[in-house]
Amino acid sequence: AQSVSQHNHHVILSEAASLELGCNYSYGGTVNLFWYVQYPGQHLQLLLKYFSGDPLVKGIKGFEAEFIKSKFSFNLRKPSVQWSDTAEYFCAVNENSGGYQKVTFGTGTKLQVIP
Amino acid sequence: DAMVIQNPRYQVTQFGKPVTLSCSQTLNHNVMYWYQQKSSQAPKLLFHYYDKDFNNEADTPDNFQSRRPNTSFCFLDIRSPGLGDAAMYLCATSRGVGNQPQHFGDGTRLSIL
């Protein structure tokens, strides 16, 4: 079974600091990768996704992620965080089975940005 | 504009008393999913519908069932809730064709007394 690991459970940063959240997955075949964000009191929203092509993916709000196949990783980065980035971030990996997606989520990383 | 709507946002039920959570979508997506998310844990897929085809995850307890009467609506029925079923329940949808991301509702937080 597919597994997704997010090693940082809780990250605290000051505004303007750089961010990198780790994500590793276990499946060795073709994968599609996602980062979702959940702001306090809101639903999960797609931040960015990787299906194919350029392994460096740019998402909304200045976030980017790099797919490194050899390392089974899809780390999320942002050069300079803002207080409004305080949220929980989930890495997810999908397998396309029978025409539908089965998505496995990581346990999430809570990011707290201090003004 | 809410596209995946879950009602209610908060639900309280008694131990052993059946409860139904509802989800509706305006996206006309083929696939609807139900996830259970407990505090500090990843969302865990319970089951999903691909159109009318029901797909149950192997480790989903029999206590959990689902109905999808039409494309727009999907229900999660918990027949005899136990204390361990207290969680956030998330509904999501996707096109089901190709690789499209899932769209999530706000969730229903279920408490068991």
mmCIF file of C-alpha atoms in Angstrom:
data_model
loop_
_atom_site.group_PDB
_atom_site.id
_atom_site.type_symbol
_atom_site.label_atom_id
_atom_site.label_comp_id
_atom_site.label_asym_id
_atom_site.label_seq_id
_atom_site.Cartn_x
_atom_site.Cartn_y
_atom_site.Cartn_z
ATOM 1 C CA ALA A 1 0.000 0.000 0.000
ATOM 2 C CA GLN A 2 1.038 3.512 -0.719
ATOM 3 C CA SER A 3 2.365 5.545 2.223
ATOM 4 C CA VAL A 4 3.211 9.223 2.529
ATOM 5 C CA SER A 5 5.544 10.616 5.165
ATOM 6 C CA GLN A 6 5.688 14.177 6.375
ATOM 7 C CA HIS A 7 8.439 14.311 8.940
ATOM 8 C CA ASN A 8 7.783 17.785 10.302
ATOM 9 C CA HIS A 9 4.605 17.801 12.358
ATOM 10 C CA HIS A 10 4.829 21.351 13.605
ATOM 11 C CA VAL A 11 6.952 24.158 12.196
ATOM 12 C CA ILE A 12 7.246 27.651 13.639
ATOM 13 C CA LEU A 13 8.795 30.396 11.539
ATOM 14 C CA SER A 14 9.111 34.144 11.677
ATOM 15 C CA GLU A 15 7.733 36.205 8.823
ATOM 16 C CA ALA A 16 10.094 36.435 5.858
ATOM 17 C CA ALA A 17 11.832 33.174 6.774
ATOM 18 C CA SER A 18 12.179 30.522 4.112
ATOM 19 C CA LEU A 19 10.095 27.382 4.275
ATOM 20 C CA GLU A 20 10.708 23.821 3.224
ATOM 21 C CA LEU A 21 8.336 21.020 4.202
ATOM 22 C CA GLY A 22 9.383 17.478 3.484
ATOM 23 C CA CYS A 23 7.251 14.815 1.829
ATOM 24 C CA ASN A 24 8.295 11.293 0.899
ATOM 25 C CA TYR A 25 6.175 8.575 -0.622
ATOM 26 C CA SER A 26 6.620 4.875 -1.049
ATOM 27 C CA TYR A 27 5.106 3.920 -4.405
ATOM 28 C CA GLY A 28 7.691 3.144 -7.068
ATOM 29 C CA GLY A 29 5.477 3.514 -10.114
ATOM 30 C CA THR A 30 3.988 6.524 -11.828
ATOM 31 C CA VAL A 31 2.547 8.900 -9.283
ATOM 32 C CA ASN A 32 0.674 12.120 -9.200
ATOM 33 C CA LEU A 33 1.559 14.391 -6.333
ATOM 34 C CA PHE A 34 -0.324 17.127 -4.567
ATOM 35 C CA TRP A 35 0.044 19.591 -1.781
ATOM 36 C CA TYR A 36 -3.142 20.688 -0.080
ATOM 37 C CA VAL A 37 -3.472 23.480 2.453
ATOM 38 C CA GLN A 38 -6.046 23.867 5.189
ATOM 39 C CA TYR A 39 -6.330 27.333 6.679
ATOM 40 C CA PRO A 40 -7.855 27.596 10.163
ATOM 41 C CA GLY A 41 -11.575 26.893 9.980
ATOM 42 C CA GLN A 42 -11.540 26.241 6.243
ATOM 43 C CA HIS A 43 -11.628 23.214 3.989
ATOM 44 C CA LEU A 44 -8.711 21.525 2.283
ATOM 45 C CA GLN A 45 -7.637 23.410 -0.834
ATOM 46 C CA LEU A 46 -5.262 22.470 -3.598
ATOM 47 C CA LEU A 47 -1.973 24.340 -3.401
ATOM 48 C CA LEU A 48 -0.180 22.719 -6.325
ATOM 49 C CA LYS A 49 0.098 19.463 -8.209
ATOM 50 C CA TYR A 50 2.569 17.472 -10.256
ATOM 51 C CA PHE A 51 1.540 15.066 -12.990
ATOM 52 C CA SER A 52 4.403 15.101 -15.472
ATOM 53 C CA GLY A 53 6.928 17.364 -17.148
ATOM 54 C CA ASP A 54 8.993 19.941 -15.322
ATOM 55 C CA PRO A 55 9.690 18.539 -11.856
ATOM 56 C CA LEU A 56 9.651 22.032 -10.370
ATOM 57 C CA VAL A 57 6.028 22.970 -9.926
ATOM 58 C CA LYS A 58 4.771 26.416 -9.057
ATOM 59 C CA GLY A 59 1.538 26.866 -7.176
ATOM 60 C CA ILE A 60 -0.553 29.625 -5.718
ATOM 61 C CA LYS A 61 0.661 32.227 -3.234
ATOM 62 C CA GLY A 62 4.341 31.843 -4.124
ATOM 63 C CA PHE A 63 4.640 28.178 -3.199
ATOM 64 C CA GLU A 64 6.601 25.687 -5.259
ATOM 65 C CA ALA A 65 7.492 22.037 -4.963
ATOM 66 C CA GLU A 66 10.146 19.869 -6.515
ATOM 67 C CA PHE A 67 9.594 16.273 -7.537
ATOM 68 C CA ILE A 68 12.756 14.210 -7.145
ATOM 69 C CA LYS A 69 11.967 10.752 -8.413
ATOM 70 C CA SER A 70 15.199 9.177 -7.204
ATOM 71 C CA LYS A 71 14.466 10.307 -3.670
ATOM 72 C CA PHE A 72 10.714 9.636 -3.763
ATOM 73 C CA SER A 73 10.275 13.178 -2.550
ATOM 74 C CA PHE A 74 8.037 16.139 -3.259
ATOM 75 C CA ASN A 75 9.109 18.908 -0.903
ATOM 76 C CA LEU A 76 7.184 22.141 -0.603
ATOM 77 C CA ARG A 77 9.045 25.445 -0.523
ATOM 78 C CA LYS A 78 8.419 29.140 -0.198
ATOM 79 C CA PRO A 79 11.242 31.703 -0.135
ATOM 80 C CA SER A 80 9.561 34.096 2.294
ATOM 81 C CA VAL A 81 6.561 33.156 4.413
ATOM 82 C CA GLN A 82 3.845 35.490 5.585
ATOM 83 C CA TRP A 83 1.635 35.399 8.662
ATOM 84 C CA SER A 84 -1.258 34.456 6.377
ATOM 85 C CA ASP A 85 0.545 31.212 5.494
ATOM 86 C CA THR A 86 -0.279 29.871 8.947
ATOM 87 C CA ALA A 87 -2.139 26.667 8.124
ATOM 88 C CA GLU A 88 -1.824 22.918 7.978
ATOM 89 C CA TYR A 89 -0.178 21.473 4.885
ATOM 90 C CA PHE A 90 -0.866 17.984 3.565
ATOM 91 C CA CYS A 91 1.134 16.124 0.984
ATOM 92 C CA ALA A 92 -0.846 13.586 -1.028
ATOM 93 C CA VAL A 93 -0.072 10.962 -3.617
ATOM 94 C CA ASN A 94 -2.553 9.352 -5.935
ATOM 95 C CA GLU A 95 -2.785 6.147 -7.851
ATOM 96 C CA ASN A 96 -5.077 6.075 -10.821
ATOM 97 C CA SER A 97 -7.020 2.861 -10.497
ATOM 98 C CA GLY A 98 -9.968 1.923 -12.655
ATOM 99 C CA GLY A 99 -10.571 5.472 -13.781
ATOM 100 C CA TYR A 100 -10.690 7.052 -10.359
ATOM 101 C CA GLN A 101 -8.100 8.425 -8.042
ATOM 102 C CA LYS A 102 -7.175 6.833 -4.774
ATOM 103 C CA VAL A 103 -5.375 9.456 -2.786
ATOM 104 C CA THR A 104 -3.175 8.764 0.206
ATOM 105 C CA PHE A 105 -2.491 11.698 2.483
ATOM 106 C CA GLY A 106 0.416 12.400 4.768
ATOM 107 C CA THR A 107 -0.265 13.247 8.399
ATOM 108 C CA GLY A 108 0.133 16.951 7.769
ATOM 109 C CA THR A 109 2.477 19.690 8.939
ATOM 110 C CA LYS A 110 1.160 22.568 10.988
ATOM 111 C CA LEU A 111 2.911 25.786 10.064
ATOM 112 C CA GLN A 112 2.779 28.700 12.445
ATOM 113 C CA VAL A 113 4.183 32.004 11.194
ATOM 114 C CA ILE A 114 4.997 34.537 13.841
ATOM 115 C CA PRO A 115 4.647 38.208 12.845
ATOM 116 C CA ASP B 1 -19.140 29.832 -4.047
ATOM 117 C CA ALA B 2 -19.307 26.536 -2.191
ATOM 118 C CA MET B 3 -19.070 23.643 -4.626
ATOM 119 C CA VAL B 4 -18.950 20.776 -2.162
ATOM 120 C CA ILE B 5 -21.369 21.352 0.676
ATOM 121 C CA GLN B 6 -21.476 19.339 3.844
ATOM 122 C CA ASN B 7 -24.253 19.533 6.370
ATOM 123 C CA PRO B 8 -24.231 20.007 9.214
ATOM 124 C CA ARG B 9 -20.862 21.545 10.143
ATOM 125 C CA TYR B 10 -21.163 20.135 13.648
ATOM 126 C CA GLN B 11 -23.116 17.052 14.646
ATOM 127 C CA VAL B 12 -23.582 15.647 18.106
ATOM 128 C CA THR B 13 -25.087 12.238 18.640
ATOM 129 C CA GLN B 14 -25.391 9.750 21.436
ATOM 130 C CA PHE B 15 -23.410 6.572 21.754
ATOM 131 C CA GLY B 16 -25.146 3.955 19.622
ATOM 132 C CA LYS B 17 -27.649 6.333 18.039
ATOM 133 C CA PRO B 18 -27.592 6.244 14.227
ATOM 134 C CA VAL B 19 -26.446 9.392 12.503
ATOM 135 C CA THR B 20 -26.341 10.539 8.872
ATOM 136 C CA LEU B 21 -23.995 13.100 7.407
ATOM 137 C CA SER B 22 -24.745 14.639 4.053
ATOM 138 C CA CYS B 23 -22.717 15.974 1.153
ATOM 139 C CA SER B 24 -23.820 17.673 -2.022
ATOM 140 C CA GLN B 25 -21.889 18.982 -4.996
ATOM 141 C CA THR B 26 -22.533 21.401 -7.807
ATOM 142 C CA LEU B 27 -19.533 20.273 -9.868
ATOM 143 C CA ASN B 28 -21.216 17.305 -11.558
ATOM 144 C CA HIS B 29 -18.203 15.155 -10.707
ATOM 145 C CA ASN B 30 -18.342 11.399 -11.220
ATOM 146 C CA VAL B 31 -16.588 10.463 -8.033
ATOM 147 C CA MET B 32 -17.521 11.265 -4.455
ATOM 148 C CA TYR B 33 -15.394 10.290 -1.487
ATOM 149 C CA TRP B 34 -15.828 10.106 2.265
ATOM 150 C CA TYR B 35 -12.810 10.520 4.519
ATOM 151 C CA GLN B 36 -12.445 10.313 8.273
ATOM 152 C CA GLN B 37 -9.907 12.620 9.859
ATOM 153 C CA LYS B 38 -8.963 12.394 13.509
ATOM 154 C CA SER B 39 -6.905 14.988 15.300
ATOM 155 C CA SER B 40 -3.296 15.178 14.084
ATOM 156 C CA GLN B 41 -3.861 12.345 11.615
ATOM 157 C CA ALA B 42 -4.107 12.130 7.860
ATOM 158 C CA PRO B 43 -7.536 11.981 6.242
ATOM 159 C CA LYS B 44 -8.397 8.306 5.905
ATOM 160 C CA LEU B 45 -10.475 7.173 2.956
ATOM 161 C CA LEU B 46 -13.580 5.252 4.044
ATOM 162 C CA PHE B 47 -15.180 4.641 0.650
ATOM 163 C CA HIS B 48 -16.072 6.286 -2.606
ATOM 164 C CA TYR B 49 -18.605 6.161 -5.391
ATOM 165 C CA TYR B 50 -17.623 6.161 -9.035
ATOM 166 C CA ASP B 51 -20.971 7.124 -10.490
ATOM 167 C CA LYS B 52 -23.230 4.507 -8.866
ATOM 168 C CA ASP B 53 -20.462 2.008 -8.234
ATOM 169 C CA PHE B 54 -19.662 1.764 -4.539
ATOM 170 C CA ASN B 55 -16.082 1.023 -3.473
ATOM 171 C CA ASN B 56 -15.419 0.230 0.144
ATOM 172 C CA GLU B 57 -11.936 0.374 1.624
ATOM 173 C CA ALA B 58 -10.921 -2.941 3.135
ATOM 174 C CA ASP B 59 -10.458 -1.572 6.642
ATOM 175 C CA THR B 60 -13.621 0.517 6.819
ATOM 176 C CA PRO B 61 -15.777 -0.814 9.669
ATOM 177 C CA ASP B 62 -19.148 -2.317 8.794
ATOM 178 C CA ASN B 63 -20.681 0.326 11.028
ATOM 179 C CA PHE B 64 -20.089 2.844 8.234
ATOM 180 C CA GLN B 65 -22.262 2.819 5.150
ATOM 181 C CA SER B 66 -22.965 5.202 2.328
ATOM 182 C CA ARG B 67 -25.697 6.068 -0.135
ATOM 183 C CA ARG B 68 -25.581 8.045 -3.345
ATOM 184 C CA PRO B 69 -29.131 8.564 -4.601
ATOM 185 C CA ASN B 70 -28.025 10.790 -7.486
ATOM 186 C CA THR B 71 -24.957 12.532 -8.901
ATOM 187 C CA SER B 72 -25.234 15.486 -6.576
ATOM 188 C CA PHE B 73 -25.749 13.876 -3.196
ATOM 189 C CA CYS B 74 -23.904 11.382 -1.074
ATOM 190 C CA PHE B 75 -24.635 10.329 2.500
ATOM 191 C CA LEU B 76 -22.547 8.761 5.216
ATOM 192 C CA ASP B 77 -24.529 6.605 7.646
ATOM 193 C CA ILE B 78 -23.032 5.503 10.929
ATOM 194 C CA ARG B 79 -25.306 2.811 12.282
ATOM 195 C CA SER B 80 -24.125 2.601 15.867
ATOM 196 C CA PRO B 81 -21.576 5.309 16.627
ATOM 197 C CA GLY B 82 -18.960 4.541 19.200
ATOM 198 C CA LEU B 83 -16.717 6.962 21.043
ATOM 199 C CA GLY B 84 -13.923 6.134 18.631
ATOM 200 C CA ASP B 85 -15.964 7.457 15.713
ATOM 201 C CA ALA B 86 -15.706 11.039 16.923
ATOM 202 C CA ALA B 87 -13.817 12.774 14.136
ATOM 203 C CA MET B 88 -14.014 15.216 11.266
ATOM 204 C CA TYR B 89 -15.699 13.660 8.233
ATOM 205 C CA LEU B 90 -14.666 15.073 4.888
ATOM 206 C CA CYS B 91 -16.485 14.735 1.598
ATOM 207 C CA ALA B 92 -14.605 15.232 -1.647
ATOM 208 C CA THR B 93 -15.305 14.959 -5.350
ATOM 209 C CA SER B 94 -13.267 14.507 -8.508
ATOM 210 C CA ARG B 95 -13.946 14.125 -12.197
ATOM 211 C CA GLY B 96 -12.710 10.567 -12.095
ATOM 212 C CA VAL B 97 -11.353 10.769 -15.602
ATOM 213 C CA GLY B 98 -7.697 11.459 -15.976
ATOM 214 C CA ASN B 99 -5.791 12.932 -13.110
ATOM 215 C CA GLN B 100 -7.798 15.674 -11.528
ATOM 216 C CA PRO B 101 -7.474 16.961 -7.994
ATOM 217 C CA GLN B 102 -10.145 16.416 -5.400
ATOM 218 C CA HIS B 103 -12.398 19.198 -4.225
ATOM 219 C CA PHE B 104 -13.235 19.095 -0.546
ATOM 220 C CA GLY B 105 -16.145 20.265 1.543
ATOM 221 C CA ASP B 106 -15.710 22.045 4.869
ATOM 222 C CA GLY B 107 -16.272 18.823 6.769
ATOM 223 C CA THR B 108 -18.643 17.759 9.517
ATOM 224 C CA ARG B 109 -17.238 17.458 13.006
ATOM 225 C CA LEU B 110 -18.967 14.575 14.754
ATOM 226 C CA SER B 111 -19.049 14.348 18.527
ATOM 227 C CA ILE B 112 -20.326 11.332 20.452
ATOM 228 C CA LEU B 113 -21.863 11.728 23.901
#
